[in-house]
Each structure stands twice: as structure tokens, then as C-alpha cells.
Tab-separated table of C-alpha atoms (C1' of nucleotides) in Angstrom:
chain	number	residue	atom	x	y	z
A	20	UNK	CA	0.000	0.000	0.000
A	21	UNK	CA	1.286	3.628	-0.666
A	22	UNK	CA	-0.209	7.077	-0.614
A	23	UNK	CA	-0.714	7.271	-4.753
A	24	UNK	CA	-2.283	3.751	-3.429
A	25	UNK	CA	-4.820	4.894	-1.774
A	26	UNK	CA	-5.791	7.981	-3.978
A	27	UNK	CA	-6.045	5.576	-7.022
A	28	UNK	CA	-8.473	3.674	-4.772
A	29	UNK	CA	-10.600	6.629	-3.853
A	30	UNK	CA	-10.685	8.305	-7.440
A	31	UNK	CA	-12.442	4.659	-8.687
A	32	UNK	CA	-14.551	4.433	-6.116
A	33	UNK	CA	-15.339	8.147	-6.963
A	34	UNK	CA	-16.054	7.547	-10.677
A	35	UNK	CA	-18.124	4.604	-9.875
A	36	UNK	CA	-19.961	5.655	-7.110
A	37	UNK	CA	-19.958	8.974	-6.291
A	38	UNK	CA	-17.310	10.912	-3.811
A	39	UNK	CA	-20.524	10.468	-0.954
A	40	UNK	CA	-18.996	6.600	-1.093
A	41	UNK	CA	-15.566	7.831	-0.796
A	42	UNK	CA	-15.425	7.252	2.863
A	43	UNK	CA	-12.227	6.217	4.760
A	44	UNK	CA	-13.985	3.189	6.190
A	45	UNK	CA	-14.687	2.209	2.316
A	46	UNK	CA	-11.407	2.526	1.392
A	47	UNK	CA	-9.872	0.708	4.212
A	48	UNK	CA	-12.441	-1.948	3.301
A	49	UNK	CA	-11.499	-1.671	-0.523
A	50	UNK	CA	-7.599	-2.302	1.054
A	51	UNK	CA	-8.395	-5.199	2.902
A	52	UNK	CA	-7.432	-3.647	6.432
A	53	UNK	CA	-9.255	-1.231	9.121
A	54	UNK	CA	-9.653	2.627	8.594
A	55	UNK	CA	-7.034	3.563	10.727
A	56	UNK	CA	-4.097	2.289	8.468
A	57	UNK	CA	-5.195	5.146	5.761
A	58	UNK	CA	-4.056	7.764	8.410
A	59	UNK	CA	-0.530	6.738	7.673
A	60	UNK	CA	-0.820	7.828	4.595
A	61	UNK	CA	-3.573	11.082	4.368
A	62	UNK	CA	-4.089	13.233	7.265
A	63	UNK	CA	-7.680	13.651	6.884
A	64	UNK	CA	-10.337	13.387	4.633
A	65	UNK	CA	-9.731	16.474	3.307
A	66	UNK	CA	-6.083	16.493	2.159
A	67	UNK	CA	-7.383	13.236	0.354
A	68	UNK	CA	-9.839	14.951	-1.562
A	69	UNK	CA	-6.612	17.551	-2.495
A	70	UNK	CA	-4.772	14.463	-3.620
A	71	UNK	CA	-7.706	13.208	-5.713
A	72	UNK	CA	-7.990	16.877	-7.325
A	73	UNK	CA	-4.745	16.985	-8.187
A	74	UNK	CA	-4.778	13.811	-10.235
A	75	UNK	CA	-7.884	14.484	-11.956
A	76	UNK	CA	-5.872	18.054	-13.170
A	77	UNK	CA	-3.013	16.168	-14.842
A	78	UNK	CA	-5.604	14.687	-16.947
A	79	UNK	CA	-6.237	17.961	-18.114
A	80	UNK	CA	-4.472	18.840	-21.529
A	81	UNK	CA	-3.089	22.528	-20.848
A	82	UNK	CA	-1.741	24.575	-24.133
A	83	UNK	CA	1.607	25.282	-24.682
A	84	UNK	CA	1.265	29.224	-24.359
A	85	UNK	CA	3.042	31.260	-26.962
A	86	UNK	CA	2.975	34.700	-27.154
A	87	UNK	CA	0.611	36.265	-29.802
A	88	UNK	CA	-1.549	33.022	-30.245
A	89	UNK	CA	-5.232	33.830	-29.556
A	90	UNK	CA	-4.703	33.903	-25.808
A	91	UNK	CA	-8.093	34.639	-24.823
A	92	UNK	CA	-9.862	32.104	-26.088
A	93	UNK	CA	-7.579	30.021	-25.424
A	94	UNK	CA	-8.049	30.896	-21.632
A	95	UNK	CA	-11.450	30.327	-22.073
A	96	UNK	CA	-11.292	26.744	-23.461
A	97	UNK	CA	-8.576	25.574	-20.321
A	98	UNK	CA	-11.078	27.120	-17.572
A	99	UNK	CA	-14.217	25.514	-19.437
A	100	UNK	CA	-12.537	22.440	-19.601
A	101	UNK	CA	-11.237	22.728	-15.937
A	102	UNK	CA	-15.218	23.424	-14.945
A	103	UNK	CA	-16.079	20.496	-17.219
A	104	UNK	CA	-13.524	18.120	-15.546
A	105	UNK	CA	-15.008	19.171	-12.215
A	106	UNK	CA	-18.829	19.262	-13.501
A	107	UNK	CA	-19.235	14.994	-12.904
A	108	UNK	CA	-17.805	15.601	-9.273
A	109	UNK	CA	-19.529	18.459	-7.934
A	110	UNK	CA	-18.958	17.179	-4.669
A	111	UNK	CA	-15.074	17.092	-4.891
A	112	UNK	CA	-15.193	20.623	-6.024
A	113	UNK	CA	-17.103	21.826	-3.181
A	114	UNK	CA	-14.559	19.788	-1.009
A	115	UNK	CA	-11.448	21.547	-2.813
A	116	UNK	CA	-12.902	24.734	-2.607
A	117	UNK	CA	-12.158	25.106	1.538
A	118	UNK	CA	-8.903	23.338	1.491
A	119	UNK	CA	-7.214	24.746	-1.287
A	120	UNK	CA	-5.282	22.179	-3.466
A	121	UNK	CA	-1.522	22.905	-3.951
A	122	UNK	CA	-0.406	19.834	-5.654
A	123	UNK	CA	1.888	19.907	-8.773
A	124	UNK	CA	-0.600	19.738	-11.510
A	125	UNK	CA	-2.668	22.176	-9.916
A	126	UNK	CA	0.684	24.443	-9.580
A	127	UNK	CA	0.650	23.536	-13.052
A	128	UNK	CA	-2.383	24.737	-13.720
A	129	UNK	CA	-1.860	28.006	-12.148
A	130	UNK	CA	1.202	28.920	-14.547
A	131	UNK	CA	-0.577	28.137	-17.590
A	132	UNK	CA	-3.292	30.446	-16.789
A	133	UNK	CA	-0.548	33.073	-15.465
A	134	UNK	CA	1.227	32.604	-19.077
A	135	UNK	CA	-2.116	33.330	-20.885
A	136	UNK	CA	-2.549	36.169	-18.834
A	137	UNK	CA	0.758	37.582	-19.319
A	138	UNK	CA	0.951	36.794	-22.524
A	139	UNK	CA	-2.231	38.884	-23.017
A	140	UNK	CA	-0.401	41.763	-21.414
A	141	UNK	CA	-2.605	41.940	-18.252
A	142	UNK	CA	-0.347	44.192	-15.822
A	143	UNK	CA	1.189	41.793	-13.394
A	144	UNK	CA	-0.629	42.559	-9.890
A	145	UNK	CA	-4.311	42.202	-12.234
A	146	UNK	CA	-3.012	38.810	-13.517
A	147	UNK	CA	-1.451	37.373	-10.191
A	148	UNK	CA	-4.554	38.040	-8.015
A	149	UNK	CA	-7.316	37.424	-11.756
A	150	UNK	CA	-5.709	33.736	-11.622
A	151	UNK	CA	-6.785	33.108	-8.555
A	152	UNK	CA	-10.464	34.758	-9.018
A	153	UNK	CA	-10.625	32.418	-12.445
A	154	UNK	CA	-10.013	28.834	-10.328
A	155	UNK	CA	-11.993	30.288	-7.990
A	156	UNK	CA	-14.743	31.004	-10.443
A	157	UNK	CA	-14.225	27.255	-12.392
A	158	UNK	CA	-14.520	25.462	-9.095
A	159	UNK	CA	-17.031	27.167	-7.498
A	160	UNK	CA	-19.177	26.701	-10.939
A	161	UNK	CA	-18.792	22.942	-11.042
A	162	UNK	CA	-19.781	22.873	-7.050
A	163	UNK	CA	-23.186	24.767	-7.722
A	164	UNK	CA	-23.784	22.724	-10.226
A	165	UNK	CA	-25.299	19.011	-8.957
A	166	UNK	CA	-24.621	16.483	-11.451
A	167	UNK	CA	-28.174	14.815	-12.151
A	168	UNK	CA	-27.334	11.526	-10.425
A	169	UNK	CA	-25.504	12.731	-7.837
A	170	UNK	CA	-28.379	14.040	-5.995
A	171	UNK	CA	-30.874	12.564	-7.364
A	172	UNK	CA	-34.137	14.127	-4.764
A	173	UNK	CA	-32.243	17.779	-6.001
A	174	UNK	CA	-34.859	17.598	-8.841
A	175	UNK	CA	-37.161	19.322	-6.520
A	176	UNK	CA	-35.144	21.374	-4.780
A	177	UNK	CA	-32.450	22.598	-6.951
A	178	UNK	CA	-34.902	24.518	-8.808
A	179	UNK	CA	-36.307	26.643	-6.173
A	180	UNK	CA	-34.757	29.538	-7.021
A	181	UNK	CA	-35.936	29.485	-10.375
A	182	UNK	CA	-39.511	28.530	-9.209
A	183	UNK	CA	-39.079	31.590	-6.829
A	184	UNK	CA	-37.773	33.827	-9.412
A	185	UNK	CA	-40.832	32.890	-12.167
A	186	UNK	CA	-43.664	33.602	-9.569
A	187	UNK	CA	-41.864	36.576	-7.892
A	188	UNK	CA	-44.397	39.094	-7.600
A	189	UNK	CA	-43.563	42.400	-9.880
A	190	UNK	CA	-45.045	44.589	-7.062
A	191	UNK	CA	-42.468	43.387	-4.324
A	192	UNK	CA	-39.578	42.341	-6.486
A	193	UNK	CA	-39.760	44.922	-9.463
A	194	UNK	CA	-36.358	44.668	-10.951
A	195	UNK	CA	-36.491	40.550	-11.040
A	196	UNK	CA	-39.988	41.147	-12.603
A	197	UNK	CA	-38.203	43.195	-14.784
A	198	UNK	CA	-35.006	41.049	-16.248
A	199	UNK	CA	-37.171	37.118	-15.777
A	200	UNK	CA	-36.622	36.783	-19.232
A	201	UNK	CA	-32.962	37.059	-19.215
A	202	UNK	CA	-32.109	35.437	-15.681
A	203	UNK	CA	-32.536	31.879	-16.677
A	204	UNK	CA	-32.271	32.052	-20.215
A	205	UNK	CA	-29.319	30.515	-21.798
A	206	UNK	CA	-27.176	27.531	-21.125
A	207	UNK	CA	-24.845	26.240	-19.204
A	208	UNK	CA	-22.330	26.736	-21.963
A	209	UNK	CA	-23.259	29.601	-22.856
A	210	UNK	CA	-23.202	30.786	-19.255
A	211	UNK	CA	-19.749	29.292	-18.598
A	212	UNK	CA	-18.118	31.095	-21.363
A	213	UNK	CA	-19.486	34.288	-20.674
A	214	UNK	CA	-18.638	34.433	-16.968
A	215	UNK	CA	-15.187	33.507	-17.985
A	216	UNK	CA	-15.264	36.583	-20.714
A	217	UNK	CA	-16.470	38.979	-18.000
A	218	UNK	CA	-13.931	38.026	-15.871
A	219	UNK	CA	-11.491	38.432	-18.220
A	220	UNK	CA	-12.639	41.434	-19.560
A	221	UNK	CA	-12.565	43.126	-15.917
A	222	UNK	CA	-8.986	42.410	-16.072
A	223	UNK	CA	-8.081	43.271	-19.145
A	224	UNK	CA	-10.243	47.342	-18.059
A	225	UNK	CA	-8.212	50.159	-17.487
A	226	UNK	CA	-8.772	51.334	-13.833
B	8	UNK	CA	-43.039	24.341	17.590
B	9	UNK	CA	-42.937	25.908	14.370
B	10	UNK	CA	-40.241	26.023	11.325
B	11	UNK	CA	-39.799	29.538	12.608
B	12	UNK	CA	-38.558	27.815	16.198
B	13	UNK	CA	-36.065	25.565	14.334
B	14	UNK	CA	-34.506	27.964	12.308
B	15	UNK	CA	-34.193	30.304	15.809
B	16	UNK	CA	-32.613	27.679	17.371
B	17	UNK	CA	-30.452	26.694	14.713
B	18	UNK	CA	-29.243	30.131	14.205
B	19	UNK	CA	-28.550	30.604	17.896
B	20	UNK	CA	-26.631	26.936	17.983
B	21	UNK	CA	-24.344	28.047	14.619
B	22	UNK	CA	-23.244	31.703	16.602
B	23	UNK	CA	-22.693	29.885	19.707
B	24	UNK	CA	-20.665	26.837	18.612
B	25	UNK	CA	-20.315	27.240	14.951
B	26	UNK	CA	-22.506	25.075	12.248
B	27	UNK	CA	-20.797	21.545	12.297
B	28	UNK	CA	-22.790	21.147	15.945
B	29	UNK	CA	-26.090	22.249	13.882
B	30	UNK	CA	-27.105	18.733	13.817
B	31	UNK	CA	-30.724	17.239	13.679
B	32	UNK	CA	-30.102	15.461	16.969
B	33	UNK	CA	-28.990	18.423	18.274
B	34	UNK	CA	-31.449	20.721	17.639
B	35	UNK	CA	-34.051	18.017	18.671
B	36	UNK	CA	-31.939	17.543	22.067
B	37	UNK	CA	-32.475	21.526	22.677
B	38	UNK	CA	-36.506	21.457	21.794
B	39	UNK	CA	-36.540	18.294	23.627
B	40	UNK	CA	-37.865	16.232	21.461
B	41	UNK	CA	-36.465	13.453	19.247
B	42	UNK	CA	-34.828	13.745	16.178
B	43	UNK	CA	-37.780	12.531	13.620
B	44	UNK	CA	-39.853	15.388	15.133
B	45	UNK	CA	-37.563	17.794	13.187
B	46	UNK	CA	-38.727	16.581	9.770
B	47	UNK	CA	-42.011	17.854	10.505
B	48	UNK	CA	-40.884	21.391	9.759
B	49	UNK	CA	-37.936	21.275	7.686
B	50	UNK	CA	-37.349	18.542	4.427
B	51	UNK	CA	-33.824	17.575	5.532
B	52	UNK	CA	-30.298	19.289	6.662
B	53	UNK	CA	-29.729	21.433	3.251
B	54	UNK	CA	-33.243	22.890	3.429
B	55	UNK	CA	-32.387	24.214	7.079
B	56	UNK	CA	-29.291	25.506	6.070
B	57	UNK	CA	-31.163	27.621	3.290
B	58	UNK	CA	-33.356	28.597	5.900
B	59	UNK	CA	-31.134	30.059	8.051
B	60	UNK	CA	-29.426	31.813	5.137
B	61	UNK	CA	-32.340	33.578	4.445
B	62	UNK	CA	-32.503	34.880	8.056
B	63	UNK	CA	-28.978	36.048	8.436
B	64	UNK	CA	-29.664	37.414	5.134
B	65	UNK	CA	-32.700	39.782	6.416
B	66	UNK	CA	-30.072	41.578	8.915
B	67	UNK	CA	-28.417	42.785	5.921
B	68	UNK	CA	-29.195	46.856	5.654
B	69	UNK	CA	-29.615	47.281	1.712
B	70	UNK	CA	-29.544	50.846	0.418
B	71	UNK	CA	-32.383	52.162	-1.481
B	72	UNK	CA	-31.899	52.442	-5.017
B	73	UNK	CA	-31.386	55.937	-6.394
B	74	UNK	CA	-30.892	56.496	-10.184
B	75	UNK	CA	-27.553	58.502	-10.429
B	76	UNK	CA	-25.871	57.503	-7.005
B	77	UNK	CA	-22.801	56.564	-7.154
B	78	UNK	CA	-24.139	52.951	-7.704
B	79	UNK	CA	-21.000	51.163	-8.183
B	80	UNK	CA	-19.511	51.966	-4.504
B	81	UNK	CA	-22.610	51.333	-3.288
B	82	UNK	CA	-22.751	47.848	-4.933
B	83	UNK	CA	-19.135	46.905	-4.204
B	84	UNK	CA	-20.447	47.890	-0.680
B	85	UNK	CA	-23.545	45.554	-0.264
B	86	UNK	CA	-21.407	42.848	-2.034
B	87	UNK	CA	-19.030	42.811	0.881
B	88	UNK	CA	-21.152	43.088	3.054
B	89	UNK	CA	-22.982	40.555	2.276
B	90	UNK	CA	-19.690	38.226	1.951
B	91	UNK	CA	-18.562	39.677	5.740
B	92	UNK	CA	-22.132	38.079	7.219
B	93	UNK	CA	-20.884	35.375	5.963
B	94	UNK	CA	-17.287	35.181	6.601
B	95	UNK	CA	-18.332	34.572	10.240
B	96	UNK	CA	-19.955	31.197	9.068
B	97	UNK	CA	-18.065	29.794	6.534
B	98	UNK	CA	-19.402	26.368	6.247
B	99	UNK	CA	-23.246	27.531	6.097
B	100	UNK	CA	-21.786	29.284	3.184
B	101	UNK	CA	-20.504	25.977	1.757
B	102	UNK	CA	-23.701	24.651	2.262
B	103	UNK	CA	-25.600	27.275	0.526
B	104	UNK	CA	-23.223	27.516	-2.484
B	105	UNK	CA	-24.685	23.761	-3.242
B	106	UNK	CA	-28.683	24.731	-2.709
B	107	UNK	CA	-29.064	27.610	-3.906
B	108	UNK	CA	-30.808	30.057	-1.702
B	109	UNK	CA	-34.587	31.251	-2.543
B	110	UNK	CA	-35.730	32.719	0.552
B	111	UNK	CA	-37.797	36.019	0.362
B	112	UNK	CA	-34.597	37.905	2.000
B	113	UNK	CA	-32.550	36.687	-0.197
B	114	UNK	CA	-34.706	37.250	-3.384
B	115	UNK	CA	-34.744	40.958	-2.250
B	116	UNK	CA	-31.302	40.865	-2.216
B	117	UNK	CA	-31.175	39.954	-5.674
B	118	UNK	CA	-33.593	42.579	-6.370
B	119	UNK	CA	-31.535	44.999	-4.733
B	120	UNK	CA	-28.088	44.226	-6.942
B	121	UNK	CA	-30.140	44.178	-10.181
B	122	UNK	CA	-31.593	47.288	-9.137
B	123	UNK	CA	-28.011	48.916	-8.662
B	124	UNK	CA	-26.493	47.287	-11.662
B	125	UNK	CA	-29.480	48.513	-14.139
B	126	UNK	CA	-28.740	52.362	-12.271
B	127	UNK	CA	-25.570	51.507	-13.687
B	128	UNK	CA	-26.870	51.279	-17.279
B	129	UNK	CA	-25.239	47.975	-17.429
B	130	UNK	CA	-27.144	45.822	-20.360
B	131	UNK	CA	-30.628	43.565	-19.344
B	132	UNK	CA	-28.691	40.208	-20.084
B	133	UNK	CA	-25.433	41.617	-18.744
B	134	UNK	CA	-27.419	42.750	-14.909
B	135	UNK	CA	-29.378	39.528	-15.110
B	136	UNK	CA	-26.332	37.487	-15.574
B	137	UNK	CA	-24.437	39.532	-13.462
B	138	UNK	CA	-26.682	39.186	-10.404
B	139	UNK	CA	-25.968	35.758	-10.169
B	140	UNK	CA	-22.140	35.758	-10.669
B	141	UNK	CA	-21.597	38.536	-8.114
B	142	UNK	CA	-23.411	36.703	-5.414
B	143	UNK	CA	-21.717	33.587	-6.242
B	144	UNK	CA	-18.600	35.517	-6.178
B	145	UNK	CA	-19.755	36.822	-2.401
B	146	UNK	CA	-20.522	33.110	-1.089
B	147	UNK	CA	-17.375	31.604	-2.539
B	148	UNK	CA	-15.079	33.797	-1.438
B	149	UNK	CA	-16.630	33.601	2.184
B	150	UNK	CA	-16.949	29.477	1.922
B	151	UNK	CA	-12.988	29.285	0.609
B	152	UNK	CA	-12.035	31.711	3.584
B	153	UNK	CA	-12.340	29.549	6.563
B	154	UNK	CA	-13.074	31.511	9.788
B	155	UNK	CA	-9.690	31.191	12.265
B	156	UNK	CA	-11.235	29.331	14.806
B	157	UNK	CA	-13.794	26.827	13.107
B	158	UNK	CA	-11.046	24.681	12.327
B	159	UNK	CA	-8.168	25.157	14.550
B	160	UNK	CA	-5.871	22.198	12.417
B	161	UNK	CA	-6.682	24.410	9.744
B	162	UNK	CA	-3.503	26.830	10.795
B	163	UNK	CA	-1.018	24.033	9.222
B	164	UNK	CA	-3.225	23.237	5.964
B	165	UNK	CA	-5.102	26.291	4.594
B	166	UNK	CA	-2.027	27.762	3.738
B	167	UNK	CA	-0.443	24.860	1.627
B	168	UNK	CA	-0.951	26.523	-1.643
B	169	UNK	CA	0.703	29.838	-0.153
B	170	UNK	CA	3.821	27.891	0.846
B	171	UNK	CA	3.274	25.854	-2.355
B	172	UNK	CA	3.854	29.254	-4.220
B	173	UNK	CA	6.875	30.759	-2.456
B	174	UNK	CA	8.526	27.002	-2.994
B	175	UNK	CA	7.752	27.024	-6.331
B	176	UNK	CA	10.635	26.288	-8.421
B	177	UNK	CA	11.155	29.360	-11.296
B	178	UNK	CA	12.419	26.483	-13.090
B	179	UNK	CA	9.545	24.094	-13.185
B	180	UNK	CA	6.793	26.994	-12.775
B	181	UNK	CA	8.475	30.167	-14.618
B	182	UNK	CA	5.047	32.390	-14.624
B	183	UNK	CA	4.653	31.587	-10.720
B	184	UNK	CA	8.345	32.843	-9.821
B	185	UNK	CA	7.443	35.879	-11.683
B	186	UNK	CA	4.356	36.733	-10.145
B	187	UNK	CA	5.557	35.488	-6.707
B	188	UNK	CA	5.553	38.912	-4.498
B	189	UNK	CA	1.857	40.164	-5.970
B	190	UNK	CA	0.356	36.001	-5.833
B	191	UNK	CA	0.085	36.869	-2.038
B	192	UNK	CA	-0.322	40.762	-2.048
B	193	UNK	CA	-2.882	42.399	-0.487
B	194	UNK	CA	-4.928	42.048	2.270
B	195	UNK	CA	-8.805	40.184	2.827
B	196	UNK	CA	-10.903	43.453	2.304
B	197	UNK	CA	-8.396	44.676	-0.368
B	198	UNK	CA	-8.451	41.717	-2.670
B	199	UNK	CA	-12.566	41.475	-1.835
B	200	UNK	CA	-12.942	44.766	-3.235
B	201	UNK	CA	-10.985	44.253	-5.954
B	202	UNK	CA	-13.032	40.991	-7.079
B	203	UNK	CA	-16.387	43.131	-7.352
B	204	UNK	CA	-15.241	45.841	-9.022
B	205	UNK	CA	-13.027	43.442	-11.172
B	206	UNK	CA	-16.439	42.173	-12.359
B	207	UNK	CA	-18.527	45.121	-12.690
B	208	UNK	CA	-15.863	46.191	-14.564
B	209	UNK	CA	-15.916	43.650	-16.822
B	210	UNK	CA	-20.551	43.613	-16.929
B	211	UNK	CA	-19.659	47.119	-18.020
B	212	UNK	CA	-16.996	46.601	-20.971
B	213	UNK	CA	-18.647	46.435	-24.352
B	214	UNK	CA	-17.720	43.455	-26.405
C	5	DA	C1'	9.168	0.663	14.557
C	6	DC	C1'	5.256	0.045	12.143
C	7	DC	C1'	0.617	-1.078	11.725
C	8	DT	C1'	-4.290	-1.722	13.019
C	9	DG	C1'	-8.643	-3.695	15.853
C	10	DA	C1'	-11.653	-1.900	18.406
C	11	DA	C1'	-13.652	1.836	20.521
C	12	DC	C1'	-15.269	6.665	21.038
C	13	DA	C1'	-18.343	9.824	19.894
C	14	DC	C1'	-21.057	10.882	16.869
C	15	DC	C1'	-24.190	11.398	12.179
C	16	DG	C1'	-29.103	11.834	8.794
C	17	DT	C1'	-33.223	9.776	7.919
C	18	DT	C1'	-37.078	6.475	8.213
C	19	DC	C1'	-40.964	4.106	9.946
C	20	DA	C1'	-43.659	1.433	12.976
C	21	DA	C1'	-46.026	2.169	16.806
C	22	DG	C1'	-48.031	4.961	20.130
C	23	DT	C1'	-51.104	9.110	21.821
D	2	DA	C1'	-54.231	12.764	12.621
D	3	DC	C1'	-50.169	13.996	14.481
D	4	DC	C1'	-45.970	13.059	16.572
D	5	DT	C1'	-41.793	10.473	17.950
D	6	DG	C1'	-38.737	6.378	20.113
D	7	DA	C1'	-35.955	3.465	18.502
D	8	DA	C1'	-33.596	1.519	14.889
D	9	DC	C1'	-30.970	1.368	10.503
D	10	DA	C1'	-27.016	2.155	8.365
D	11	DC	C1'	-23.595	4.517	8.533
D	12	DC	C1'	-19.529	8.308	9.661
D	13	DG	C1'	-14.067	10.390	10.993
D	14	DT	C1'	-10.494	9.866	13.989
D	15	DT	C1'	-7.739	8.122	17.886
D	16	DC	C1'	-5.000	5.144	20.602
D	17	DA	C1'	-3.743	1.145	23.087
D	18	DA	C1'	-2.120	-2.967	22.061
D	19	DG	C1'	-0.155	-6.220	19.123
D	20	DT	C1'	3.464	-7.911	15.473
DNA sequence: ACCTGAACACCGTTCAAGT
DNA sequence: ACCTGAACACCGTTCAAGT
């Protein structure tokens, strides 16, 4: 048994079944030995879920930045296909998003999206801190997001806030009355890209 | 009993001793009652949680929208507000980012940003959009920040990616080493700031 | 020295049975 | 009809005791 071990354990049992089976008693169990022998290798629960992050990002194929190249959309395409990654384990993202992962790929990750933004002549502070705001923005996306199974009572409840926002009374709630049209219109695509874009163009603004 | 009583009780359990001992046996041990009685009021633990969003959410003091105030400051304002209330509670706002809230507090709120961002002339599909990203924005940052003394082990962790960054080799991770003294610049409230207006910012560029 | 069985101290949710 | 005790099916983490 080894640390790499144990996360290549947990990530299976994760695409099989869901990171809600992921439980250190299951993977002792999936080991052949009792839950306390995983401590020797994770601290806790959550650096596990770090480890498991990290591995899913070197599946990720990340451009070779060079300067000139489109770098926008190119930024675009690595942070949808970061969400996307994320987007079957919503569950794992919202676990990431309190510890934050510092593994290599994920180090990785951040100096690809630094060489876009550079590259793009963003002025160095706006880049440095916008990197951050963009993972933040990918992840936090992909937690929001249930997958369908995942959840699968969410059906009902997931919705509410669009239920809430259809029937909210024009009289009370004037300016939702005003924009319903627009505030659940388009997809999740569509929505991805363009949160990206604003972000992107916030950094890119003169200030 | 009422849902009302549950949520008040909740609420006062989660300032007391933070919202990991806001359990269902809990809360039944403080109505004295058992735990099965609970389900009579609330649909299960996520519901409760959006429940008591919504309340902490009604504290919130939201301007009155004026066309030709300086909306933007006034925005950024609410915005931090709003991600302050919850800094306090970080996990709630984990729990929230999941379910996403529909309460009537919370639909004013939305009402109140949209009502701010179309003062700002900022597009239909742009404010509707916008709403959603900003507040997003708000309970991410506040989950990812955990409070100093919810998790006390956290001291040793939460900072991995920081130390992760000064380490970083300039060979391995070239954009990293070059963005190392601004990566970490800044303070909480300065880098919050930054994010909203970093947004609205980019809901106001033209493209 | 390294590993782990068993225990500690809990969970959310359901449902049969009581009032 | 409404409410709930007790049970079901689990958790993460620790530590004393074994090899």
C-alpha cells in the first residue's frame, strides 16, 4: 500500500460511485485492512480529496502558451474544460474549494493560466490576483452545479430559485420582474463562457 | 413548535458553537424532542441551512436604489457586506453555495443588486447574468475563507498553496516565480474589493 | 518501529407504533 | 391525525495494544 495507493483507490470508487462513497472506512475496506491504516498515509479526509484533485488536473491537456496566439480564447477553453472536468464531481469541487489544493498539476495549472494572462499583457498585480479569481470562479461553478445523479431528490429542490424567481411578484420584487426573461435564459455553456469573458474582460479594463 | 422555532434555534446553535454542531439530533436535544420530530418542519439538513441563510440574510441593511448615485460603490459595498455576514460562518456558506438560496430575504437581495447594476446602465442580459455571478462571487469567497477558529488544524493546511507558491521552483513553474511577491499581495478586504469591481468592470466593458 | 482492531463519539433519515 | 422512540445504516479519527 502507498499514498498514490490509496488515492487511485478513492478516485475509482469516486467515478463509480460517487465521492458520498468515498469514505475512509470504504477505502480501508477496498484495502483489505481497518480505517485507521489510511491515516498513515492522508491526514484527513480532506487532504485526500486535495490528492484526488490533483490527479484528476493532470488529466487535463493545458496549451503550450506562446505569445501572440489567440490567448483569450484560449483561456477560455482551459477554464471551461477545468469546470467540465469538475462538472461529474460536484462534490469534490465543493470539497477543494475550503482546502485549497496545492499539488503539482494544480501548480501547473496556475502557470498556464498566469502565461495566458501575461501573454495577453494583463499588468502583473491584475493577472497574479485574476488567476486566482478564475479557479476560484471554475470550481465554485462545477460545485453549484449538482450532477443529475448525484443528488438525485435535487430535482425538486435545486430549482427553487428558479420557481421563486418565475412567480416573484412584480409589485415586491420589481427589478427581477423586470429582467425574468434574461435570468434563466441561456445555457450552461453559454453561461460558462461568458462568466469567464467577464472576468477576463474586468482584467483586461483600465482602472 | 414551528419552522420559525427551528430555524431560531439553529441560528442561535451556529453563533454559539459554529454550524458543524447544527445537527438534527442536536437541535431536537435543545426542543426536547427526538430527532424525527424535526422533519415535521424542515425537508432535511440542506433545506435548514437555506433557511437560516435567508434569516442572516434579512439583517443585511440594503440601500435604497437611487438612479444617479454613485451605484458602483454602493454595490461593491452591499457585495461585501454581504460576503462579511458570511465570513463569520463559513461552512453555512458551503452549504448554501450547493442549494441555492430562494428565501424572500434573499430574493430581495437579488432585487436589490439588479436594481443597482441597471442604475448603472449595465445591459438587461449583462445585470441579469451579473446578479448571479456577483453573489456567487460573495458566497465563494466567504466558503474558501475559513473563519480562524472553526477549524483550529486548519492553521497548518489552509495555507499549503501559499507555501506551495513561495517554494515554487522558477524552473519548473516560470510564470509563478514571476508573479511570486503580488500572488500573495494584499490584504482580505483589499483583494474582496478588488473581485467586485473586477467584475462590474468587466458587466460594463462592451464586447 | 510500524501497523491496526476496536472503541469513542457521533451522524441523517425512516418508519412502525403509540397518543 | 399527528408526533416520535428506537432503529438502521452509517460516519471520521484516535490510541492502546499487538506484530
Amino acid at each position: 500500500m502507498s499514498r498514490e495507493g490509496v488515492v487511485a483507490v478513492a478516485l475509482r470508487v469516486m467515478r463509480e460511485e460517487g465521492l458520498e462513497r468515498v469514505t475512509m472506512r470504504r477505502l480501508a475496506a477496498e484495502l483489505d485492512t481497518g480505517p485507521a491504516s489510511l491515516y498513515v498515509y492522508v491526514r484527513n479526509t480532506a487532504e485526500l480529496h486535495g490528492a484526488m484533485l490533483d490527479e484528476l488536473v493532470a488529466e487535463l491537456d493545458q496549451p503550450a502558451v506562446q505569445q501572440g496566439e489567440d490567448w483569450r480564447e484560449q483561456l477560455i477553453r482551459l477554464l471551461c474544460s477545468c469546470t467540465e472536468l469538475l462538472f461529474a464531481y460536484p462534490s469534490l469541487a465543493r470539497s477543494v474549494l475550503v482546502l485549497r489544493p496545492s499539488g503539482p498539476h494544480y501548480l501547473r495549472l496556475i502557470d498556464t493560466i498566469l502565461g495566458l494572462l501575461l501573454a495577453g499583457d494583463v499588468p502583473i498585480r491584475q493577472a497574479a490576483w485574476g488567476v486566482d479569481m478564475l479557479l476560484q470562479q471554475a470550481i465554485s461553478m462545477a460545485a453549484e452545479q449538482g450532477s443529475r445523479d448525484e443528488a438525485a431528490d435535487a430535482e425538486g429542490e435545486e430549482r427553487a430559485l428558479a420557481v421563486a424567481v418565475i412567480e416573484a411578484p412584480s409589485g415586491t420584487y420589481p427589478n427581477i420582474a423586470h429582467v425574468r426573461d434574461e435570468i434563466l435564459s441561456g445555457d450552461h455553456e453559454q453561461r460558462m463562457r461568458w462568466c469567464f469573458a467577464t472576468i477576463i474582460d474586468g482584467l483586461c479594463a483600465t482602472r
